[in-house]
mmCIF file of C-alpha atoms and ligand atoms in Angstrom:
data_model
loop_
_atom_site.group_PDB
_atom_site.id
_atom_site.type_symbol
_atom_site.label_atom_id
_atom_site.label_comp_id
_atom_site.label_asym_id
_atom_site.label_seq_id
_atom_site.Cartn_x
_atom_site.Cartn_y
_atom_site.Cartn_z
ATOM 1 C CA MET A 1311 1.066 30.320 15.302
ATOM 2 C CA GLN A 1312 -1.808 27.844 15.436
ATOM 3 C CA ASN A 1313 -2.812 26.285 12.125
ATOM 4 C CA ILE A 1314 -5.927 24.163 12.493
ATOM 5 C CA ARG A 1315 -8.802 23.355 10.167
ATOM 6 C CA PRO A 1316 -12.261 21.936 10.699
ATOM 7 C CA VAL A 1317 -13.034 18.608 9.074
ATOM 8 C CA THR A 1318 -16.644 19.019 10.222
ATOM 9 C CA ASP A 1319 -18.264 21.345 12.774
ATOM 10 C CA SER A 1320 -16.944 19.288 15.674
ATOM 11 C CA VAL A 1321 -13.911 17.478 14.239
ATOM 12 C CA ILE A 1322 -10.749 19.542 13.898
ATOM 13 C CA TRP A 1323 -7.506 18.672 12.103
ATOM 14 C CA VAL A 1324 -4.563 19.624 14.343
ATOM 15 C CA GLY A 1325 -1.657 18.079 12.421
ATOM 16 C CA ALA A 1326 1.426 19.629 10.876
ATOM 17 C CA SER A 1327 3.693 19.263 7.852
ATOM 18 C CA ASP A 1328 7.456 18.719 7.766
ATOM 19 C CA ARG A 1329 9.514 19.753 4.735
ATOM 20 C CA ARG A 1330 12.913 19.460 6.408
ATOM 21 C CA LEU A 1331 12.877 15.689 6.618
ATOM 22 C CA ALA A 1332 15.026 14.159 3.895
ATOM 23 C CA LEU A 1333 14.178 10.497 4.447
ATOM 24 C CA PHE A 1334 10.950 9.160 5.960
ATOM 25 C CA GLU A 1335 11.840 6.257 8.285
ATOM 26 C CA ASN A 1336 15.393 7.338 7.434
ATOM 27 C CA MET A 1337 14.930 5.471 4.146
ATOM 28 C CA PHE A 1338 12.350 6.970 1.812
ATOM 29 C CA PRO A 1339 13.015 10.337 0.140
ATOM 30 C CA VAL A 1340 10.245 12.851 0.735
ATOM 31 C CA PRO A 1341 11.112 15.715 -1.618
ATOM 32 C CA ASP A 1342 7.653 17.218 -1.123
ATOM 33 C CA GLY A 1343 7.639 16.708 2.649
ATOM 34 C CA VAL A 1344 5.170 14.749 4.716
ATOM 35 C CA SER A 1345 2.260 15.584 6.995
ATOM 36 C CA TYR A 1346 1.437 14.078 10.374
ATOM 37 C CA ASN A 1347 -2.296 14.261 10.953
ATOM 38 C CA SER A 1348 -4.037 14.328 14.294
ATOM 39 C CA TYR A 1349 -7.647 15.188 15.017
ATOM 40 C CA VAL A 1350 -9.683 16.583 17.924
ATOM 41 C CA ILE A 1351 -13.371 15.771 18.430
ATOM 42 C CA LEU A 1352 -15.214 18.340 20.524
ATOM 43 C CA ASP A 1353 -18.316 16.896 22.180
ATOM 44 C CA GLU A 1354 -19.593 16.471 25.735
ATOM 45 C CA LYS A 1355 -16.373 14.513 26.069
ATOM 46 C CA VAL A 1356 -13.315 15.592 24.113
ATOM 47 C CA ALA A 1357 -11.085 13.150 22.246
ATOM 48 C CA ILE A 1358 -7.746 13.577 20.509
ATOM 49 C CA LEU A 1359 -6.928 10.985 17.864
ATOM 50 C CA ASP A 1360 -3.206 10.150 17.672
ATOM 51 C CA THR A 1361 -0.402 12.692 18.027
ATOM 52 C CA ALA A 1362 2.411 13.647 15.626
ATOM 53 C CA ASP A 1363 6.111 13.214 14.947
ATOM 54 C CA SER A 1364 8.641 14.869 17.276
ATOM 55 C CA SER A 1365 9.856 17.068 14.402
ATOM 56 C CA VAL A 1366 6.576 19.026 14.483
ATOM 57 C CA THR A 1367 5.947 18.958 18.244
ATOM 58 C CA ALA A 1368 5.916 22.731 18.757
ATOM 59 C CA GLN A 1369 3.362 23.317 15.992
ATOM 60 C CA TYR A 1370 1.357 20.286 17.015
ATOM 61 C CA LEU A 1371 0.990 21.264 20.674
ATOM 62 C CA GLU A 1372 -0.003 24.787 19.718
ATOM 63 C CA ASN A 1373 -2.643 23.362 17.376
ATOM 64 C CA VAL A 1374 -4.039 21.023 20.013
ATOM 65 C CA ALA A 1375 -4.260 23.853 22.552
ATOM 66 C CA ALA A 1376 -6.028 26.066 19.998
ATOM 67 C CA ALA A 1377 -8.533 23.363 19.082
ATOM 68 C CA LEU A 1378 -9.282 22.622 22.736
ATOM 69 C CA GLY A 1379 -9.739 26.261 23.750
ATOM 70 C CA ASP A 1380 -10.754 26.160 27.397
ATOM 71 C CA ARG A 1381 -11.617 22.447 27.265
ATOM 72 C CA GLN A 1382 -9.505 19.591 28.581
ATOM 73 C CA PRO A 1383 -9.253 16.365 26.588
ATOM 74 C CA ASP A 1384 -10.926 13.329 28.139
ATOM 75 C CA TYR A 1385 -9.314 10.804 25.813
ATOM 76 C CA LEU A 1386 -6.285 10.336 23.604
ATOM 77 C CA ILE A 1387 -7.136 7.538 21.187
ATOM 78 C CA VAL A 1388 -3.958 5.855 19.993
ATOM 79 C CA ASN A 1389 -4.671 4.168 16.690
ATOM 80 C CA HIS A 1390 -0.997 3.603 15.917
ATOM 81 C CA MET A 1391 2.114 3.452 18.090
ATOM 82 C CA GLU A 1392 4.754 4.160 15.439
ATOM 83 C CA PRO A 1393 6.807 7.151 16.610
ATOM 84 C CA ASP A 1394 5.760 9.358 13.690
ATOM 85 C CA HIS A 1395 2.363 9.423 15.429
ATOM 86 C CA CYS A 1396 2.998 8.604 19.063
ATOM 87 C CA ALA A 1397 5.898 10.929 19.825
ATOM 88 C CA ASN A 1398 3.825 13.400 21.822
ATOM 89 C CA ILE A 1399 1.858 11.049 24.061
ATOM 90 C CA GLU A 1400 3.938 11.700 27.169
ATOM 91 C CA GLU A 1401 3.847 15.462 26.650
ATOM 92 C CA LEU A 1402 0.050 15.432 26.220
ATOM 93 C CA CYS A 1403 -0.256 13.382 29.435
ATOM 94 C CA ARG A 1404 1.894 15.944 31.227
ATOM 95 C CA ARG A 1405 -0.250 18.826 29.979
ATOM 96 C CA TYR A 1406 -3.610 17.140 30.466
ATOM 97 C CA PRO A 1407 -3.509 15.138 33.717
ATOM 98 C CA GLY A 1408 -7.120 13.933 33.439
ATOM 99 C CA MET A 1409 -6.734 12.552 29.929
ATOM 100 C CA LYS A 1410 -7.230 8.795 29.510
ATOM 101 C CA LEU A 1411 -5.342 6.778 26.925
ATOM 102 C CA VAL A 1412 -7.484 4.603 24.658
ATOM 103 C CA GLY A 1413 -5.883 1.701 22.832
ATOM 104 C CA ASN A 1414 -5.980 -2.053 22.435
ATOM 105 C CA SER A 1415 -3.934 -4.551 24.422
ATOM 106 C CA LYS A 1416 -1.107 -4.435 21.881
ATOM 107 C CA THR A 1417 -1.102 -0.636 21.907
ATOM 108 C CA PHE A 1418 -0.211 -0.533 25.570
ATOM 109 C CA GLY A 1419 2.468 -3.184 25.207
ATOM 110 C CA LEU A 1420 4.222 -0.998 22.659
ATOM 111 C CA MET A 1421 3.576 2.153 24.689
ATOM 112 C CA ALA A 1422 5.375 0.599 27.654
ATOM 113 C CA GLN A 1423 8.290 -0.275 25.360
ATOM 114 C CA PHE A 1424 8.634 3.254 23.984
ATOM 115 C CA TYR A 1425 7.777 5.143 27.184
ATOM 116 C CA ASP A 1426 8.577 4.972 30.896
ATOM 117 C CA PHE A 1427 5.966 7.364 32.285
ATOM 118 C CA PRO A 1428 3.210 5.915 34.529
ATOM 119 C CA MET A 1429 0.304 5.023 32.259
ATOM 120 C CA GLU A 1430 -1.657 2.293 34.079
ATOM 121 C CA GLU A 1431 -4.127 4.690 35.714
ATOM 122 C CA ARG A 1432 -4.939 6.260 32.375
ATOM 123 C CA MET A 1433 -5.355 3.166 30.249
ATOM 124 C CA ILE A 1434 -8.680 2.218 28.670
ATOM 125 C CA THR A 1435 -8.301 -0.986 26.678
ATOM 126 C CA VAL A 1436 -10.732 -1.424 23.808
ATOM 127 C CA LYS A 1437 -11.387 -4.249 21.395
ATOM 128 C CA GLU A 1438 -13.150 -4.680 18.072
ATOM 129 C CA ARG A 1439 -16.526 -2.924 17.940
ATOM 130 C CA ASP A 1440 -16.382 -1.513 21.485
ATOM 131 C CA ILE A 1441 -18.133 1.859 21.724
ATOM 132 C CA LEU A 1442 -16.633 5.020 23.173
ATOM 133 C CA ASP A 1443 -19.457 7.456 23.804
ATOM 134 C CA LEU A 1444 -18.456 11.108 23.571
ATOM 135 C CA GLY A 1445 -22.063 12.359 23.844
ATOM 136 C CA HIS A 1446 -23.218 13.063 20.313
ATOM 137 C CA HIS A 1447 -20.357 11.112 18.727
ATOM 138 C CA LYS A 1448 -20.271 7.379 19.258
ATOM 139 C CA LEU A 1449 -16.903 5.966 18.303
ATOM 140 C CA THR A 1450 -16.169 2.349 17.559
ATOM 141 C CA PHE A 1451 -12.951 0.514 16.852
ATOM 142 C CA VAL A 1452 -11.811 -1.551 13.897
ATOM 143 C CA MET A 1453 -8.669 -3.569 14.530
ATOM 144 C CA ALA A 1454 -6.211 -3.377 11.626
ATOM 145 C CA PRO A 1455 -3.337 -5.649 12.649
ATOM 146 C CA MET A 1456 -0.227 -5.330 10.457
ATOM 147 C CA VAL A 1457 -1.534 -2.298 8.604
ATOM 148 C CA HIS A 1458 1.179 -1.904 9.165
ATOM 149 C CA TRP A 1459 2.126 -2.643 12.788
ATOM 150 C CA PRO A 1460 0.451 -5.296 14.957
ATOM 151 C CA GLU A 1461 -1.373 -2.845 17.220
ATOM 152 C CA ALA A 1462 -2.776 -0.673 14.421
ATOM 153 C CA MET A 1463 -6.471 0.039 14.647
ATOM 154 C CA MET A 1464 -8.941 2.432 13.073
ATOM 155 C CA THR A 1465 -11.580 4.487 14.824
ATOM 156 C CA TYR A 1466 -14.960 4.877 13.183
ATOM 157 C CA ASP A 1467 -17.206 7.757 14.165
ATOM 158 C CA THR A 1468 -20.670 6.275 13.688
ATOM 159 C CA THR A 1469 -22.276 9.689 14.100
ATOM 160 C CA GLU A 1470 -20.496 11.609 11.334
ATOM 161 C CA LYS A 1471 -19.474 8.489 9.390
ATOM 162 C CA ILE A 1472 -15.778 9.330 9.585
ATOM 163 C CA LEU A 1473 -13.145 6.622 9.410
ATOM 164 C CA PHE A 1474 -9.911 7.582 11.164
ATOM 165 C CA SER A 1475 -7.865 5.132 9.153
ATOM 166 C CA ALA A 1476 -4.365 5.287 10.697
ATOM 167 C CA ASP A 1477 -1.687 4.798 8.003
ATOM 168 C CA ALA A 1478 -4.158 3.389 5.487
ATOM 169 C CA PHE A 1479 -5.119 5.816 2.697
ATOM 170 C CA GLY A 1480 -2.152 8.003 3.628
ATOM 171 C CA SER A 1481 0.325 9.660 1.305
ATOM 172 C CA PHE A 1482 3.744 11.236 1.257
ATOM 173 C CA GLY A 1483 3.706 14.993 0.667
ATOM 174 C CA ALA A 1484 3.220 18.021 2.896
ATOM 175 C CA LEU A 1485 -0.266 19.483 2.810
ATOM 176 C CA ASP A 1486 0.543 22.896 1.249
ATOM 177 C CA GLY A 1487 -2.601 24.481 2.663
ATOM 178 C CA VAL A 1488 -4.775 21.667 1.425
ATOM 179 C CA LEU A 1489 -6.688 19.573 3.928
ATOM 180 C CA PHE A 1490 -9.160 17.769 1.647
ATOM 181 C CA SER A 1491 -8.027 15.891 -1.450
ATOM 182 C CA ASP A 1492 -10.691 17.745 -3.459
ATOM 183 C CA GLU A 1493 -8.912 21.042 -2.754
ATOM 184 C CA HIS A 1494 -6.231 20.016 -5.239
ATOM 185 C CA LEU A 1495 -6.669 21.149 -8.835
ATOM 186 C CA ASP A 1496 -6.762 17.469 -9.701
ATOM 187 C CA PHE A 1497 -7.057 14.995 -6.852
ATOM 188 C CA LYS A 1498 -5.323 12.416 -9.012
ATOM 189 C CA ALA A 1499 -2.165 14.496 -8.591
ATOM 190 C CA LEU A 1500 -1.878 12.680 -5.250
ATOM 191 C CA HIS A 1501 -1.848 9.341 -6.958
ATOM 192 C CA GLY A 1502 1.910 8.805 -7.424
ATOM 193 C CA GLU A 1503 2.928 9.677 -3.883
ATOM 194 C CA MET A 1504 0.006 7.702 -2.478
ATOM 195 C CA ARG A 1505 1.162 4.642 -4.386
ATOM 196 C CA ARG A 1506 4.788 5.150 -3.353
ATOM 197 C CA TYR A 1507 3.653 5.452 0.262
ATOM 198 C CA TYR A 1508 1.383 2.398 0.091
ATOM 199 C CA SER A 1509 3.714 0.141 -1.837
ATOM 200 C CA ASN A 1510 6.777 0.781 0.315
ATOM 201 C CA ILE A 1511 5.200 1.131 3.756
ATOM 202 C CA VAL A 1512 2.171 -1.147 3.646
ATOM 203 C CA GLY A 1513 2.816 -3.135 0.442
ATOM 204 C CA LYS A 1514 3.977 -6.284 2.202
ATOM 205 C CA TYR A 1515 0.684 -6.641 4.046
ATOM 206 C CA GLY A 1516 -1.807 -6.995 1.197
ATOM 207 C CA MET A 1517 -3.688 -9.801 2.912
ATOM 208 C CA GLN A 1518 -4.115 -7.757 6.090
ATOM 209 C CA VAL A 1519 -5.246 -4.732 4.089
ATOM 210 C CA GLN A 1520 -7.794 -6.966 2.374
ATOM 211 C CA ALA A 1521 -9.127 -8.033 5.784
ATOM 212 C CA VAL A 1522 -9.579 -4.394 6.829
ATOM 213 C CA LEU A 1523 -11.156 -3.419 3.496
ATOM 214 C CA LYS A 1524 -13.681 -6.184 4.033
ATOM 215 C CA LYS A 1525 -14.574 -4.793 7.453
ATOM 216 C CA ALA A 1526 -14.658 -1.242 6.070
ATOM 217 C CA SER A 1527 -17.065 -2.299 3.331
ATOM 218 C CA ALA A 1528 -19.659 -2.923 6.045
ATOM 219 C CA LEU A 1529 -19.338 0.681 7.265
ATOM 220 C CA ASP A 1530 -21.087 3.700 5.811
ATOM 221 C CA ILE A 1531 -18.082 5.969 5.253
ATOM 222 C CA ALA A 1532 -18.467 9.628 4.285
ATOM 223 C CA VAL A 1533 -14.984 10.852 5.209
ATOM 224 C CA ILE A 1534 -11.594 9.144 5.538
ATOM 225 C CA CYS A 1535 -9.085 10.834 7.845
ATOM 226 C CA PRO A 1536 -5.648 9.207 7.470
ATOM 227 C CA LEU A 1537 -2.537 9.927 9.536
ATOM 228 C CA HIS A 1538 -0.614 11.270 6.518
ATOM 229 C CA GLY A 1539 -1.736 13.364 3.573
ATOM 230 C CA ALA A 1540 -5.116 14.676 2.542
ATOM 231 C CA VAL A 1541 -8.507 13.924 4.073
ATOM 232 C CA TRP A 1542 -10.944 12.240 1.658
ATOM 233 C CA ARG A 1543 -14.596 13.294 1.487
ATOM 234 C CA LYS A 1544 -15.009 12.805 -2.282
ATOM 235 C CA ASP A 1545 -13.814 10.206 -4.777
ATOM 236 C CA LEU A 1546 -13.882 7.463 -2.144
ATOM 237 C CA GLY A 1547 -14.765 4.877 -4.807
ATOM 238 C CA TRP A 1548 -11.608 5.739 -6.751
ATOM 239 C CA LEU A 1549 -9.520 5.526 -3.588
ATOM 240 C CA LEU A 1550 -10.976 2.204 -2.456
ATOM 241 C CA ASP A 1551 -10.539 0.770 -5.940
ATOM 242 C CA LEU A 1552 -6.831 1.636 -5.849
ATOM 243 C CA TYR A 1553 -6.477 -0.034 -2.451
ATOM 244 C CA GLN A 1554 -8.307 -3.070 -3.761
ATOM 245 C CA LYS A 1555 -5.812 -3.364 -6.634
ATOM 246 C CA TRP A 1556 -2.698 -2.677 -4.590
ATOM 247 C CA SER A 1557 -3.636 -5.025 -1.756
ATOM 248 C CA THR A 1558 -4.347 -7.903 -4.161
ATOM 249 C CA TYR A 1559 -1.140 -7.180 -6.106
ATOM 250 C CA ALA A 1560 -3.196 -6.559 -9.225
ATOM 251 C CA PRO A 1561 -1.471 -4.118 -11.594
ATOM 252 C CA GLU A 1562 -3.033 -0.702 -11.921
ATOM 253 C CA GLU A 1563 -2.324 -0.557 -15.636
ATOM 254 C CA GLN A 1564 -1.571 -2.942 -18.450
ATOM 255 C CA THR A 1565 1.815 -1.502 -19.249
ATOM 256 C CA VAL A 1566 5.536 -2.180 -18.980
ATOM 257 C CA ALA A 1567 8.077 -0.987 -16.425
ATOM 258 C CA ILE A 1568 11.698 -1.490 -17.466
ATOM 259 C CA PHE A 1569 14.446 -1.406 -14.838
ATOM 260 C CA TYR A 1570 18.090 -1.487 -15.780
ATOM 261 C CA GLY A 1571 21.471 -1.444 -14.106
ATOM 262 C CA SER A 1572 24.258 -0.394 -16.407
ATOM 263 C CA MET A 1573 27.904 0.427 -15.711
ATOM 264 C CA TYR A 1574 28.920 1.829 -19.085
ATOM 265 C CA GLY A 1575 25.633 2.317 -20.923
ATOM 266 C CA ASN A 1576 25.393 -0.844 -23.005
ATOM 267 C CA THR A 1577 22.620 -2.465 -20.981
ATOM 268 C CA ALA A 1578 20.859 0.912 -20.705
ATOM 269 C CA SER A 1579 20.967 1.277 -24.462
ATOM 270 C CA VAL A 1580 19.139 -2.033 -24.969
ATOM 271 C CA ALA A 1581 16.571 -1.141 -22.309
ATOM 272 C CA ASP A 1582 15.819 2.088 -24.182
ATOM 273 C CA LEU A 1583 15.668 0.292 -27.510
ATOM 274 C CA LEU A 1584 13.232 -2.247 -26.107
ATOM 275 C CA ALA A 1585 11.076 0.567 -24.705
ATOM 276 C CA ALA A 1586 10.979 2.226 -28.138
ATOM 277 C CA LYS A 1587 9.946 -1.043 -29.766
ATOM 278 C CA LEU A 1588 7.182 -1.504 -27.178
ATOM 279 C CA VAL A 1589 5.763 1.975 -27.665
ATOM 280 C CA ALA A 1590 6.023 1.612 -31.453
ATOM 281 C CA GLY A 1591 4.113 -1.629 -31.010
ATOM 282 C CA GLY A 1592 1.292 0.157 -29.222
ATOM 283 C CA ALA A 1593 2.257 0.031 -25.529
ATOM 284 C CA ARG A 1594 1.467 3.165 -23.548
ATOM 285 C CA GLY A 1595 2.680 4.325 -20.144
ATOM 286 C CA VAL A 1596 6.012 2.516 -20.473
ATOM 287 C CA THR A 1597 8.639 3.625 -17.936
ATOM 288 C CA VAL A 1598 12.405 3.090 -18.039
ATOM 289 C CA ARG A 1599 14.359 3.509 -14.789
ATOM 290 C CA ASP A 1600 18.032 3.336 -13.909
ATOM 291 C CA VAL A 1601 18.187 1.341 -10.660
ATOM 292 C CA SER A 1602 21.471 3.031 -9.746
ATOM 293 C CA LYS A 1603 20.009 6.500 -9.979
ATOM 294 C CA THR A 1604 16.351 6.297 -9.032
ATOM 295 C CA ASP A 1605 15.625 5.627 -5.372
ATOM 296 C CA VAL A 1606 14.273 2.127 -4.888
ATOM 297 C CA SER A 1607 11.031 3.452 -3.349
ATOM 298 C CA TYR A 1608 10.076 4.916 -6.761
ATOM 299 C CA LEU A 1609 10.988 1.639 -8.479
ATOM 300 C CA VAL A 1610 8.743 -0.274 -6.077
ATOM 301 C CA SER A 1611 5.923 2.140 -6.835
ATOM 302 C CA ASP A 1612 6.402 1.513 -10.587
ATOM 303 C CA VAL A 1613 6.097 -2.219 -9.959
ATOM 304 C CA PHE A 1614 2.753 -1.774 -8.210
ATOM 305 C CA ARG A 1615 1.547 0.151 -11.271
ATOM 306 C CA ALA A 1616 2.683 -1.979 -14.195
ATOM 307 C CA SER A 1617 1.553 -5.427 -15.314
ATOM 308 C CA THR A 1618 4.790 -6.448 -17.047
ATOM 309 C CA LEU A 1619 8.290 -5.943 -15.720
ATOM 310 C CA VAL A 1620 11.643 -6.050 -17.474
ATOM 311 C CA PHE A 1621 14.817 -6.406 -15.416
ATOM 312 C CA ALA A 1622 18.094 -5.729 -17.229
ATOM 313 C CA ALA A 1623 21.402 -6.023 -15.417
ATOM 314 C CA PRO A 1624 25.083 -6.827 -15.772
ATOM 315 C CA THR A 1625 26.889 -9.677 -14.140
ATOM 316 C CA TYR A 1626 29.098 -8.358 -11.350
ATOM 317 C CA ASN A 1627 31.721 -10.314 -9.372
ATOM 318 C CA ASN A 1628 30.239 -13.426 -10.916
ATOM 319 C CA GLY A 1629 26.909 -12.439 -9.345
ATOM 320 C CA LEU A 1630 24.126 -9.946 -9.927
ATOM 321 C CA TYR A 1631 24.767 -6.213 -10.154
ATOM 322 C CA PRO A 1632 24.219 -5.190 -6.485
ATOM 323 C CA LYS A 1633 21.744 -2.379 -7.126
ATOM 324 C CA MET A 1634 19.516 -4.772 -9.053
ATOM 325 C CA ALA A 1635 19.956 -7.486 -6.430
ATOM 326 C CA ASN A 1636 18.848 -5.060 -3.723
ATOM 327 C CA PHE A 1637 15.823 -3.964 -5.772
ATOM 328 C CA ILE A 1638 14.585 -7.484 -6.465
ATOM 329 C CA GLU A 1639 15.146 -8.492 -2.839
ATOM 330 C CA ASP A 1640 13.057 -5.498 -1.800
ATOM 331 C CA LEU A 1641 10.265 -6.645 -4.129
ATOM 332 C CA ALA A 1642 10.387 -10.128 -2.613
ATOM 333 C CA ALA A 1643 10.272 -8.674 0.910
ATOM 334 C CA LEU A 1644 7.200 -6.655 -0.072
ATOM 335 C CA ASN A 1645 5.421 -9.806 -1.280
ATOM 336 C CA VAL A 1646 5.197 -8.514 -4.849
ATOM 337 C CA GLN A 1647 3.496 -11.121 -7.012
ATOM 338 C CA ASN A 1648 1.417 -11.694 -10.101
ATOM 339 C CA ARG A 1649 3.507 -10.030 -12.795
ATOM 340 C CA ARG A 1650 4.790 -11.043 -16.208
ATOM 341 C CA CYS A 1651 8.571 -10.634 -16.392
ATOM 342 C CA ALA A 1652 11.346 -10.498 -18.959
ATOM 343 C CA LEU A 1653 15.087 -10.460 -18.331
ATOM 344 C CA ILE A 1654 18.088 -8.961 -20.068
ATOM 345 C CA GLU A 1655 21.502 -10.020 -18.824
ATOM 346 C CA ASN A 1656 24.930 -8.736 -19.670
ATOM 347 C CA GLY A 1657 28.275 -10.404 -19.079
ATOM 348 C CA SER A 1658 31.493 -9.798 -20.959
ATOM 349 C CA TRP A 1659 32.998 -13.215 -20.201
ATOM 350 C CA ALA A 1660 30.567 -15.244 -18.059
ATOM 351 C CA PRO A 1661 26.964 -13.920 -18.043
ATOM 352 C CA GLN A 1662 25.255 -14.967 -14.807
ATOM 353 C CA SER A 1663 22.826 -12.171 -14.003
ATOM 354 C CA GLY A 1664 19.898 -13.602 -15.987
ATOM 355 C CA LYS A 1665 20.056 -16.922 -14.192
ATOM 356 C CA ILE A 1666 20.317 -15.219 -10.814
ATOM 357 C CA MET A 1667 17.395 -12.853 -11.503
ATOM 358 C CA ALA A 1668 15.306 -15.778 -12.760
ATOM 359 C CA GLY A 1669 16.081 -17.658 -9.547
ATOM 360 C CA LYS A 1670 15.031 -14.741 -7.362
ATOM 361 C CA LEU A 1671 11.784 -14.242 -9.288
ATOM 362 C CA ALA A 1672 11.034 -17.980 -9.139
ATOM 363 C CA GLU A 1673 10.974 -17.727 -5.345
ATOM 364 C CA MET A 1674 8.222 -15.110 -5.557
ATOM 365 C CA LYS A 1675 4.569 -15.897 -6.199
ATOM 366 C CA ASP A 1676 3.137 -15.889 -9.732
ATOM 367 C CA MET A 1677 6.055 -14.101 -11.372
ATOM 368 C CA GLU A 1678 5.886 -15.567 -14.864
ATOM 369 C CA LEU A 1679 9.005 -15.448 -17.025
ATOM 370 C CA LEU A 1680 8.020 -14.766 -20.629
ATOM 371 C CA ALA A 1681 11.218 -16.039 -22.223
ATOM 372 C CA GLU A 1682 14.780 -17.105 -21.563
ATOM 373 C CA PRO A 1683 17.004 -14.154 -20.593
ATOM 374 C CA PHE A 1684 18.111 -12.009 -23.545
ATOM 375 C CA THR A 1685 21.898 -12.172 -23.329
ATOM 376 C CA LEU A 1686 24.341 -9.401 -24.117
ATOM 377 C CA ARG A 1687 28.046 -9.989 -24.266
ATOM 378 C CA SER A 1688 29.301 -6.498 -23.518
ATOM 379 C CA ALA A 1689 27.095 -4.774 -26.112
ATOM 380 C CA MET A 1690 24.194 -5.589 -28.404
ATOM 381 C CA LYS A 1691 24.966 -6.584 -31.975
ATOM 382 C CA GLU A 1692 22.872 -5.972 -35.081
ATOM 383 C CA SER A 1693 22.537 -9.722 -35.411
ATOM 384 C CA GLN A 1694 20.489 -9.734 -32.172
ATOM 385 C CA MET A 1695 17.843 -7.302 -33.430
ATOM 386 C CA GLU A 1696 15.502 -10.065 -34.489
ATOM 387 C CA ALA A 1697 15.725 -11.695 -31.067
ATOM 388 C CA LEU A 1698 14.968 -8.371 -29.376
ATOM 389 C CA ASP A 1699 11.978 -7.873 -31.690
ATOM 390 C CA LYS A 1700 10.774 -11.301 -30.634
ATOM 391 C CA LEU A 1701 11.109 -10.366 -26.962
ATOM 392 C CA ALA A 1702 9.198 -7.122 -27.592
ATOM 393 C CA LYS A 1703 6.409 -9.102 -29.260
ATOM 394 C CA ALA A 1704 6.209 -11.514 -26.320
ATOM 395 C CA ILE A 1705 5.916 -8.556 -23.951
ATOM 396 C CA LEU A 1706 3.320 -6.785 -26.099
ATOM 397 C CA ALA A 1707 1.245 -9.956 -26.092
ATOM 398 C CA THR A 1708 0.851 -9.618 -22.292
ATOM 399 C CA LEU A 1709 -0.781 -6.184 -22.484
HETATM 400 FE FE1 FEO B 1398 2.835 6.743 9.737
HETATM 401 FE FE2 FEO B 1398 3.119 3.403 10.492
HETATM 402 O O1 FEO B 1398 3.371 5.233 10.731
#
């Protein structure tokens, strides 16, 4: 059954949610599902903006047909060629023979890589600030390279002041009947999954996001329609402020995120003790995560939130505990920078993990080590309490 909703009188959301998917990109857990958003603009000319993932094709095509009624689409605007949005291009072309494909030069390069159907006759190549005139709606294009693929672009409806923002401003989570973020009891409930989405999917490309935010600041935006998650027509200042922080790698909060790997509980015990000392010392919002248990995408999200990070890990095979090694390598790959850091190492006969973690962090930008690694030999001793207090004080001084 069709399930469509108006964004405005002439812009219709035709997307769908998927709650069966376990791992987005076959990597990131999506326990609350994910939505794939697509939009139809009904005007003298009719445009569809992006398509949807193959997992929701049946619902998506029904929605598009319902939104179109007896109209035929003139254009399919392809803002992003990642398969979670482009999977239905060929099927739409089959159904709507007169429909033109609108993209930039990179869009069509990728389209030819993913698809074999004849597309040359349909292609309309646009560039920055070109206008596509639908009648009442005049659309223009904002290139957004590497947010987060090279061909990514945004479409701005100058008439209704709507920014179709591709992956930017998106979130994990199925829509649960909600279309607009302000239909949640508290729109900030979206915050955690938005950050996890941003930090893991787009986090590496802060500089490119900054470039797009600069261009967006020149636009009068009333509504943001992303390709995942809720549509934003309120609280845009809050949303843009978050993107400003995340894309400059500025912490959201002055607080501490502690990450530990622990085989038998001794390193975990010290991580918990340190957390208790920090909270007793006045820190708020402290998190403690087991890197072996919590999926790395949540750990990455914690890092984008907190100003000060503690990494605690055993030595393993004369190297770094693999789960911690993987986590820190992921942070480096995502260009994480500008954090204060403390290290706790454990090694029963030859502690190495502190030195290795320090080396990895030194290769990242502006990751300041607050002290020499706090060393455990198997388990913490009462005689080390003073040294741990000193570490807690050094961390508290950063907040
Ligand atoms: Fe939602 Fe970059 O695809």
